[in-house]
């Protein structure tokens, strides 16, 4: 896949990550023009605004519709800022193309729907403009990848991904849980993809946006899409999570950009540590293998003696003992819990296989 050519639509701050900023929704002509002009004065080169809003329940404000595109067009004519908006149907796309939208994004509810994605991809066939695909609302990296593949098959060359977190029954302090494993895995599968983060929809509030954005840059993201409004308190949608252009500027100035392979530093130390890690990883694998061999023997013994695979008391003891030891060694209870759940799951799987084999095992 070709790399999304971001060079020509990067912005000014520091090492020039991609920054897309603008309101959740276009509301009035003044709001669009004032916000866009203010963003341009801060060096922002790409303006976002939602024209059609996918709202959870009807009767909420569902976007200003086509008229908003005219306001965006005017913002571009007056400032030269590039325009980005969400499209969910071929009709949206058609209208956007007519007014000169430069970049499209596909929202989280659309990328979760293969029928809608397929329809959009076909409507976009051969289009040369960049398309950004938000992760689906549910934590499904395959579905995200699938949405991107539909665009690739349609011949779209400049494709980016936007991480906006996922819905959860219990999202904790976030609006959408930032399952960072998802974008990390997508990037592993599609190394060339431009990966942006939408800290606004992850955080759901102004206070946490900066830390989410910083985390994204720590994880080598290429930029941000961030909701910015000239008067956030009175925004018609997502007021709690929008910031104003001054706040955006301050935030971008305080965020630290990091580089995967900085030049002019010595990699000797790092290489040494990595050699040691590789050696330890190998030892861990060998220990796991030995452990599994014993699990296998125990499985045969249980089968021969008609014992249950799960021995609740033993499992609880193993878990508790290791959690206690991890706490003593300050190793992180969560990590040890996850590791032992995974090991135990695999032991059960292995022993189930032995149990159900037809031969004497
Ligand atoms: C948005 O960016 O305005 C939006 C609706 O986001 P999402 O699709 O991520 O919910
Ligand atoms: Mn929004």
Tab-separated table of C-alpha atoms and ligand atoms in Angstrom:
chain	number	residue	atom	x	y	z
A	1	UNK	CA	0.000	0.000	0.000
A	2	UNK	CA	1.218	3.478	-0.793
A	3	UNK	CA	1.934	5.763	2.101
A	4	UNK	CA	-0.662	8.447	2.651
A	5	UNK	CA	1.244	11.454	1.453
A	6	UNK	CA	0.984	13.728	4.413
A	7	UNK	CA	3.913	15.967	3.625
A	8	UNK	CA	1.787	18.410	1.730
A	9	UNK	CA	-0.868	18.735	4.382
A	10	UNK	CA	1.212	18.862	7.511
A	11	UNK	CA	1.196	21.916	9.729
A	12	UNK	CA	3.684	24.114	11.408
A	13	UNK	CA	4.277	23.119	15.023
A	14	UNK	CA	7.695	21.635	15.782
A	15	UNK	CA	8.359	18.489	13.855
A	16	UNK	CA	5.133	18.965	11.931
A	17	UNK	CA	2.660	16.278	12.869
A	18	UNK	CA	-0.650	16.302	11.017
A	19	UNK	CA	-3.111	18.407	12.977
A	20	UNK	CA	-6.729	18.510	11.905
A	21	UNK	CA	-8.770	20.895	14.022
A	22	UNK	CA	-12.220	22.387	13.970
A	23	UNK	CA	-15.610	22.024	15.568
A	24	UNK	CA	-17.506	18.819	16.144
A	25	UNK	CA	-20.311	20.298	14.002
A	26	UNK	CA	-20.645	23.224	11.656
A	27	UNK	CA	-23.313	25.361	13.344
A	28	UNK	CA	-23.431	28.828	11.785
A	29	UNK	CA	-21.515	30.634	9.096
A	30	UNK	CA	-19.893	32.878	11.719
A	31	UNK	CA	-18.831	29.961	13.868
A	32	UNK	CA	-17.202	28.226	10.880
A	33	UNK	CA	-15.431	31.361	9.634
A	34	UNK	CA	-14.291	32.625	13.037
A	35	UNK	CA	-12.990	29.229	14.110
A	36	UNK	CA	-11.247	28.574	10.794
A	37	UNK	CA	-9.569	31.997	10.731
A	38	UNK	CA	-8.413	31.651	14.281
A	39	UNK	CA	-6.991	28.192	13.562
A	40	UNK	CA	-5.172	29.467	10.491
A	41	UNK	CA	-3.590	32.189	12.608
A	42	UNK	CA	-2.198	29.401	14.834
A	43	UNK	CA	-0.663	27.579	11.879
A	44	UNK	CA	-3.336	24.905	11.468
A	45	UNK	CA	-3.688	23.833	7.848
A	46	UNK	CA	-6.609	21.431	7.969
A	47	UNK	CA	-10.080	22.334	9.179
A	48	UNK	CA	-12.608	19.756	10.304
A	49	UNK	CA	-16.348	20.210	10.788
A	50	UNK	CA	-19.165	17.678	10.892
A	51	UNK	CA	-21.973	18.439	8.439
A	52	UNK	CA	-24.060	15.310	8.987
A	53	UNK	CA	-23.858	14.060	12.566
A	54	UNK	CA	-24.479	10.426	13.470
A	55	UNK	CA	-26.415	10.929	16.690
A	56	UNK	CA	-27.350	8.169	19.067
A	57	UNK	CA	-31.007	9.143	19.264
A	58	UNK	CA	-33.297	10.966	16.823
A	59	UNK	CA	-34.452	14.496	17.501
A	60	UNK	CA	-30.981	15.528	18.608
A	61	UNK	CA	-29.243	18.026	16.318
A	62	UNK	CA	-28.294	15.891	13.343
A	63	UNK	CA	-25.980	18.323	11.658
A	64	UNK	CA	-26.633	21.503	9.735
A	65	UNK	CA	-26.501	19.695	6.369
A	66	UNK	CA	-25.518	20.967	2.929
A	67	UNK	CA	-25.558	24.673	3.788
A	68	UNK	CA	-22.617	24.048	6.116
A	69	UNK	CA	-20.539	22.918	3.147
A	70	UNK	CA	-20.974	26.376	1.642
A	71	UNK	CA	-19.620	27.924	4.855
A	72	UNK	CA	-16.642	25.575	4.781
A	73	UNK	CA	-16.033	26.427	1.138
A	74	UNK	CA	-16.008	30.093	2.043
A	75	UNK	CA	-13.528	29.437	4.876
A	76	UNK	CA	-11.243	27.802	2.344
A	77	UNK	CA	-11.635	30.615	-0.158
A	78	UNK	CA	-10.833	33.219	2.463
A	79	UNK	CA	-7.979	31.461	4.255
A	80	UNK	CA	-6.667	28.653	2.054
A	81	UNK	CA	-7.259	26.116	4.821
A	82	UNK	CA	-7.875	22.554	3.657
A	83	UNK	CA	-11.252	21.041	4.463
A	84	UNK	CA	-12.110	17.722	6.083
A	85	UNK	CA	-15.512	16.306	6.880
A	86	UNK	CA	-17.250	13.038	7.652
A	87	UNK	CA	-19.053	11.170	4.907
A	88	UNK	CA	-21.322	8.227	5.555
A	89	UNK	CA	-23.137	7.789	2.244
A	90	UNK	CA	-22.394	8.200	-1.490
A	91	UNK	CA	-24.724	11.231	-1.458
A	92	UNK	CA	-22.608	12.944	1.192
A	93	UNK	CA	-19.522	12.236	-0.872
A	94	UNK	CA	-21.075	13.672	-4.026
A	95	UNK	CA	-22.017	16.924	-2.292
A	96	UNK	CA	-18.588	17.228	-0.722
A	97	UNK	CA	-16.820	16.735	-4.028
A	98	UNK	CA	-18.901	19.527	-5.517
A	99	UNK	CA	-17.715	22.078	-2.950
A	100	UNK	CA	-14.084	20.977	-2.934
A	101	UNK	CA	-13.677	19.090	0.346
A	102	UNK	CA	-10.033	17.982	0.447
A	103	UNK	CA	-10.008	15.141	2.966
A	104	UNK	CA	-12.747	12.752	4.026
A	105	UNK	CA	-13.145	10.813	7.193
A	106	UNK	CA	-15.350	7.841	7.772
A	107	UNK	CA	-16.928	7.799	11.211
A	108	UNK	CA	-16.836	5.057	13.814
A	109	UNK	CA	-20.417	3.984	13.205
A	110	UNK	CA	-19.835	3.697	9.464
A	111	UNK	CA	-16.535	1.820	9.645
A	112	UNK	CA	-18.351	-0.709	11.863
A	113	UNK	CA	-20.811	-1.428	9.038
A	114	UNK	CA	-19.458	-3.455	6.102
A	115	UNK	CA	-22.476	-2.703	3.879
A	116	UNK	CA	-22.094	1.046	4.348
A	117	UNK	CA	-18.325	0.781	3.910
A	118	UNK	CA	-18.675	-1.169	0.691
A	119	UNK	CA	-21.120	1.348	-0.721
A	120	UNK	CA	-18.854	4.250	0.169
A	121	UNK	CA	-15.765	2.521	-1.172
A	122	UNK	CA	-17.489	1.938	-4.491
A	123	UNK	CA	-18.590	5.556	-4.666
A	124	UNK	CA	-14.991	6.597	-3.995
A	125	UNK	CA	-13.560	4.357	-6.701
A	126	UNK	CA	-10.413	5.853	-8.209
A	127	UNK	CA	-10.675	9.027	-6.116
A	128	UNK	CA	-7.346	10.708	-5.488
A	129	UNK	CA	-8.213	12.497	-2.229
A	130	UNK	CA	-7.135	11.238	1.211
A	131	UNK	CA	-9.604	9.197	3.245
A	132	UNK	CA	-9.269	8.686	6.979
A	133	UNK	CA	-10.966	5.717	8.599
A	134	UNK	CA	-11.927	5.942	12.247
A	135	UNK	CA	-11.833	2.732	14.230
A	136	UNK	CA	-15.231	1.060	14.562
A	137	UNK	CA	-17.157	1.745	17.776
A	138	UNK	CA	-16.567	-1.820	18.917
A	139	UNK	CA	-13.105	-3.172	19.752
A	140	UNK	CA	-12.531	-5.074	16.521
A	141	UNK	CA	-9.246	-4.509	14.741
A	142	UNK	CA	-10.241	-6.871	11.904
A	143	UNK	CA	-13.287	-4.742	11.160
A	144	UNK	CA	-11.121	-1.603	11.091
A	145	UNK	CA	-8.658	-3.299	8.775
A	146	UNK	CA	-11.556	-4.576	6.664
A	147	UNK	CA	-12.901	-1.056	6.194
A	148	UNK	CA	-9.458	0.088	5.054
A	149	UNK	CA	-9.126	-2.875	2.691
A	150	UNK	CA	-12.425	-2.022	1.025
A	151	UNK	CA	-10.980	1.410	0.203
A	152	UNK	CA	-7.705	-0.105	-0.989
A	153	UNK	CA	-9.617	-2.429	-3.308
A	154	UNK	CA	-11.476	0.617	-4.653
A	155	UNK	CA	-8.105	2.099	-5.607
A	156	UNK	CA	-7.871	4.741	-2.886
A	157	UNK	CA	-4.170	5.402	-2.393
A	158	UNK	CA	-4.025	7.898	0.432
A	159	UNK	CA	-5.599	6.187	3.409
A	160	UNK	CA	-5.125	7.094	7.045
A	161	UNK	CA	-6.522	5.669	10.268
A	162	UNK	CA	-7.948	7.630	13.185
A	163	UNK	CA	-7.977	6.088	16.627
A	164	UNK	CA	-10.965	7.405	18.615
A	165	UNK	CA	-11.359	4.738	21.299
A	166	UNK	CA	-14.167	2.204	21.653
A	167	UNK	CA	-17.547	2.049	23.344
A	168	UNK	CA	-17.732	0.223	26.612
A	169	UNK	CA	-20.325	-0.514	29.249
A	170	UNK	CA	-17.774	0.801	31.717
A	171	UNK	CA	-15.441	3.266	29.991
A	172	UNK	CA	-13.847	4.416	33.249
A	173	UNK	CA	-12.771	8.052	33.122
A	174	UNK	CA	-12.958	8.114	29.316
A	175	UNK	CA	-15.853	8.585	26.947
A	176	UNK	CA	-14.435	5.884	24.689
A	177	UNK	CA	-11.837	3.517	26.070
A	178	UNK	CA	-8.466	4.085	24.402
A	179	UNK	CA	-7.590	0.487	23.687
A	180	UNK	CA	-4.119	1.391	22.476
A	181	UNK	CA	-3.505	-2.236	21.495
A	182	UNK	CA	-5.865	-1.689	18.558
A	183	UNK	CA	-3.958	1.060	16.715
A	184	UNK	CA	-0.665	-0.620	17.643
A	185	UNK	CA	-1.881	-3.832	16.038
A	186	UNK	CA	-3.299	-2.061	12.975
A	187	UNK	CA	0.032	-0.318	12.485
A	188	UNK	CA	1.809	-3.663	12.786
A	189	UNK	CA	-0.444	-5.087	10.085
A	190	UNK	CA	-0.300	-2.016	7.806
A	191	UNK	CA	3.066	-0.435	8.664
A	192	UNK	CA	2.777	2.380	6.133
A	193	UNK	CA	-0.552	3.689	7.317
A	194	UNK	CA	-0.723	7.219	8.663
A	195	UNK	CA	-2.074	6.890	12.171
A	196	UNK	CA	-3.888	9.808	13.752
A	197	UNK	CA	-5.484	10.048	17.179
A	198	UNK	CA	-8.748	11.768	18.037
A	199	UNK	CA	-8.172	12.577	21.720
A	200	UNK	CA	-11.444	14.529	21.891
A	201	UNK	CA	-13.714	11.512	21.440
A	202	UNK	CA	-11.477	9.299	23.589
A	203	UNK	CA	-11.403	11.754	26.493
A	204	UNK	CA	-14.908	13.170	26.246
A	205	UNK	CA	-13.744	16.056	28.414
A	206	UNK	CA	-11.276	18.930	28.064
A	207	UNK	CA	-9.086	17.958	30.971
A	208	UNK	CA	-7.835	14.657	29.616
A	209	UNK	CA	-7.319	15.639	25.966
A	210	UNK	CA	-3.699	16.639	26.412
A	211	UNK	CA	-2.614	13.481	28.196
A	212	UNK	CA	-4.331	11.326	25.571
A	213	UNK	CA	-2.676	13.339	22.801
A	214	UNK	CA	0.723	13.040	24.481
A	215	UNK	CA	0.273	9.295	24.798
A	216	UNK	CA	-0.499	9.114	21.074
A	217	UNK	CA	2.767	10.865	20.235
A	218	UNK	CA	4.627	8.651	22.700
A	219	UNK	CA	3.266	5.749	20.670
A	220	UNK	CA	4.508	7.195	17.381
A	221	UNK	CA	1.205	8.487	16.023
A	222	UNK	CA	1.503	10.840	13.047
A	223	UNK	CA	-0.908	13.466	14.281
A	224	UNK	CA	-4.226	14.446	15.783
A	225	UNK	CA	-7.782	15.228	14.848
A	226	UNK	CA	-9.003	17.446	17.612
A	227	UNK	CA	-12.307	19.202	18.158
A	228	UNK	CA	-11.800	22.942	18.387
A	229	UNK	CA	-14.539	25.574	18.568
A	230	UNK	CA	-14.418	29.361	18.889
A	231	UNK	CA	-16.873	29.155	21.807
A	232	UNK	CA	-16.718	25.589	23.162
A	233	UNK	CA	-19.045	26.184	26.102
A	234	UNK	CA	-21.867	26.953	23.706
A	235	UNK	CA	-21.129	24.259	21.141
A	236	UNK	CA	-24.251	22.515	19.872
A	237	UNK	CA	-22.614	19.080	20.085
A	238	UNK	CA	-19.839	17.634	22.253
A	239	UNK	CA	-19.409	20.900	24.202
A	240	UNK	CA	-17.597	19.219	27.114
A	241	UNK	CA	-14.748	17.975	24.953
A	242	UNK	CA	-14.148	20.937	22.655
A	243	UNK	CA	-11.374	23.432	23.283
A	244	UNK	CA	-10.810	26.862	21.768
A	245	UNK	CA	-7.995	27.708	19.331
A	246	UNK	CA	-5.886	29.366	22.067
A	247	UNK	CA	-6.126	26.247	24.200
A	248	UNK	CA	-5.214	24.133	21.182
A	249	UNK	CA	-2.153	26.249	20.524
A	250	UNK	CA	-1.004	26.020	24.154
A	251	UNK	CA	-1.573	22.292	24.158
A	252	UNK	CA	0.407	21.763	20.956
A	253	UNK	CA	3.240	23.820	22.376
A	254	UNK	CA	3.462	21.785	25.542
A	255	UNK	CA	3.159	18.373	23.903
A	256	UNK	CA	6.490	16.628	23.387
A	257	UNK	CA	7.073	15.056	20.026
A	258	UNK	CA	9.178	11.937	19.994
A	259	UNK	CA	11.027	10.213	17.225
A	260	UNK	CA	11.337	6.484	16.551
A	261	UNK	CA	14.977	6.610	15.472
A	262	UNK	CA	16.552	9.912	16.528
A	263	UNK	CA	19.756	10.753	14.701
A	264	UNK	CA	23.052	11.487	16.412
A	265	UNK	CA	22.556	9.298	19.483
A	266	UNK	CA	24.456	6.146	20.390
A	267	UNK	CA	22.505	2.947	19.851
A	268	UNK	CA	25.148	0.806	21.556
A	269	UNK	CA	23.537	0.793	24.998
A	270	UNK	CA	20.113	0.137	23.520
A	271	UNK	CA	21.454	-2.754	21.450
A	272	UNK	CA	23.060	-4.238	24.547
A	273	UNK	CA	19.858	-4.058	26.539
A	274	UNK	CA	17.942	-5.522	23.646
A	275	UNK	CA	20.344	-8.453	23.404
A	276	UNK	CA	19.749	-9.126	27.087
A	277	UNK	CA	15.984	-8.879	26.608
A	278	UNK	CA	16.129	-11.313	23.707
A	279	UNK	CA	18.074	-13.761	25.875
A	280	UNK	CA	15.553	-13.415	28.730
A	281	UNK	CA	12.641	-13.835	26.330
A	282	UNK	CA	14.171	-17.076	25.168
A	283	UNK	CA	14.533	-18.246	28.757
A	284	UNK	CA	10.908	-17.335	29.429
A	285	UNK	CA	9.818	-19.400	26.441
A	286	UNK	CA	11.874	-22.350	27.601
A	287	UNK	CA	10.402	-22.115	31.099
A	288	UNK	CA	6.902	-21.902	29.642
A	289	UNK	CA	7.589	-24.952	27.531
A	290	UNK	CA	8.755	-26.921	30.588
A	291	UNK	CA	5.673	-25.794	32.459
A	292	UNK	CA	3.446	-26.939	29.614
A	293	UNK	CA	5.124	-30.333	29.537
A	294	UNK	CA	4.164	-30.822	33.189
A	295	UNK	CA	0.642	-29.588	32.446
A	296	UNK	CA	0.492	-32.311	29.809
A	297	UNK	CA	1.508	-35.003	32.317
A	298	UNK	CA	-1.052	-33.721	34.810
A	299	UNK	CA	-3.705	-33.833	32.075
A	300	UNK	CA	-2.986	-37.506	31.410
A	301	UNK	CA	-3.074	-38.261	35.100
A	302	UNK	CA	-6.413	-36.491	35.524
A	303	UNK	CA	-7.841	-38.382	32.579
A	304	UNK	CA	-6.620	-41.739	33.927
A	305	UNK	CA	-8.175	-40.992	37.304
A	306	UNK	CA	-11.328	-39.369	36.003
A	307	UNK	CA	-10.567	-36.050	37.711
A	308	UNK	CA	-11.957	-32.691	36.550
A	309	UNK	CA	-9.627	-30.482	34.575
A	310	UNK	CA	-10.524	-27.455	36.619
A	311	UNK	CA	-9.524	-27.770	40.232
A	312	UNK	CA	-10.889	-24.480	41.589
A	313	UNK	CA	-9.000	-24.467	44.844
A	314	UNK	CA	-5.664	-25.183	43.186
A	315	UNK	CA	-6.231	-22.495	40.543
A	316	UNK	CA	-7.131	-19.939	43.181
A	317	UNK	CA	-4.004	-20.831	45.148
A	318	UNK	CA	-1.755	-20.517	42.097
A	319	UNK	CA	-3.222	-17.140	41.232
A	320	UNK	CA	-3.152	-15.734	44.750
A	321	UNK	CA	0.346	-16.970	45.477
A	322	UNK	CA	1.723	-15.384	42.333
A	323	UNK	CA	-0.119	-12.127	42.881
A	324	UNK	CA	1.275	-11.993	46.428
A	325	UNK	CA	4.778	-12.694	45.193
A	326	UNK	CA	4.455	-10.137	42.429
A	327	UNK	CA	3.416	-7.552	44.990
A	328	UNK	CA	6.426	-8.379	47.145
A	329	UNK	CA	8.668	-7.979	44.132
A	330	UNK	CA	6.744	-4.893	42.984
A	331	UNK	CA	6.091	-6.435	39.621
A	332	UNK	CA	2.610	-5.100	38.942
A	333	UNK	CA	-0.407	-7.088	40.010
A	334	UNK	CA	-2.287	-6.467	36.763
A	335	UNK	CA	0.491	-7.846	34.617
A	336	UNK	CA	0.898	-11.003	36.694
A	337	UNK	CA	-2.866	-11.524	36.805
A	338	UNK	CA	-3.101	-11.248	33.017
A	339	UNK	CA	-0.173	-13.581	32.486
A	340	UNK	CA	-1.518	-16.240	34.834
A	341	UNK	CA	-5.021	-16.043	33.387
A	342	UNK	CA	-3.508	-16.595	29.943
A	343	UNK	CA	-1.331	-19.490	31.161
A	344	UNK	CA	-4.235	-21.110	32.959
A	345	UNK	CA	-6.497	-20.745	29.930
A	346	UNK	CA	-3.885	-22.478	27.805
A	347	UNK	CA	-3.419	-25.249	30.399
A	348	UNK	CA	-7.148	-25.904	30.387
A	349	UNK	CA	-7.194	-25.919	26.605
A	350	UNK	CA	-4.337	-28.406	26.494
A	351	UNK	CA	-5.817	-30.688	29.104
A	352	UNK	CA	-9.234	-30.573	27.424
A	353	UNK	CA	-7.558	-31.792	24.259
A	354	UNK	CA	-5.978	-34.682	26.163
A	355	UNK	CA	-9.218	-35.517	27.962
A	356	UNK	CA	-11.213	-35.721	24.741
A	357	UNK	CA	-8.729	-37.729	22.723
A	358	UNK	CA	-10.061	-41.139	21.781
A	359	UNK	CA	-6.845	-43.030	22.486
A	360	UNK	CA	-5.677	-43.655	26.052
A	361	UNK	CA	-3.836	-40.259	25.934
B	1	LIG	C1	-16.734	13.141	14.898
B	1	LIG	O1	-15.518	13.116	14.710
B	1	LIG	O2	-17.388	14.172	14.857
B	1	LIG	C2	-17.442	11.895	15.203
B	1	LIG	C3	-18.743	11.780	15.091
B	1	LIG	O3	-16.627	10.952	15.641
B	1	LIG	P1	-16.794	9.356	15.761
B	1	LIG	O4	-17.217	8.842	14.432
B	1	LIG	O5	-15.400	8.976	16.126
B	1	LIG	O6	-17.769	9.096	16.867
B	2	LIG	MN1	-17.865	15.153	18.151
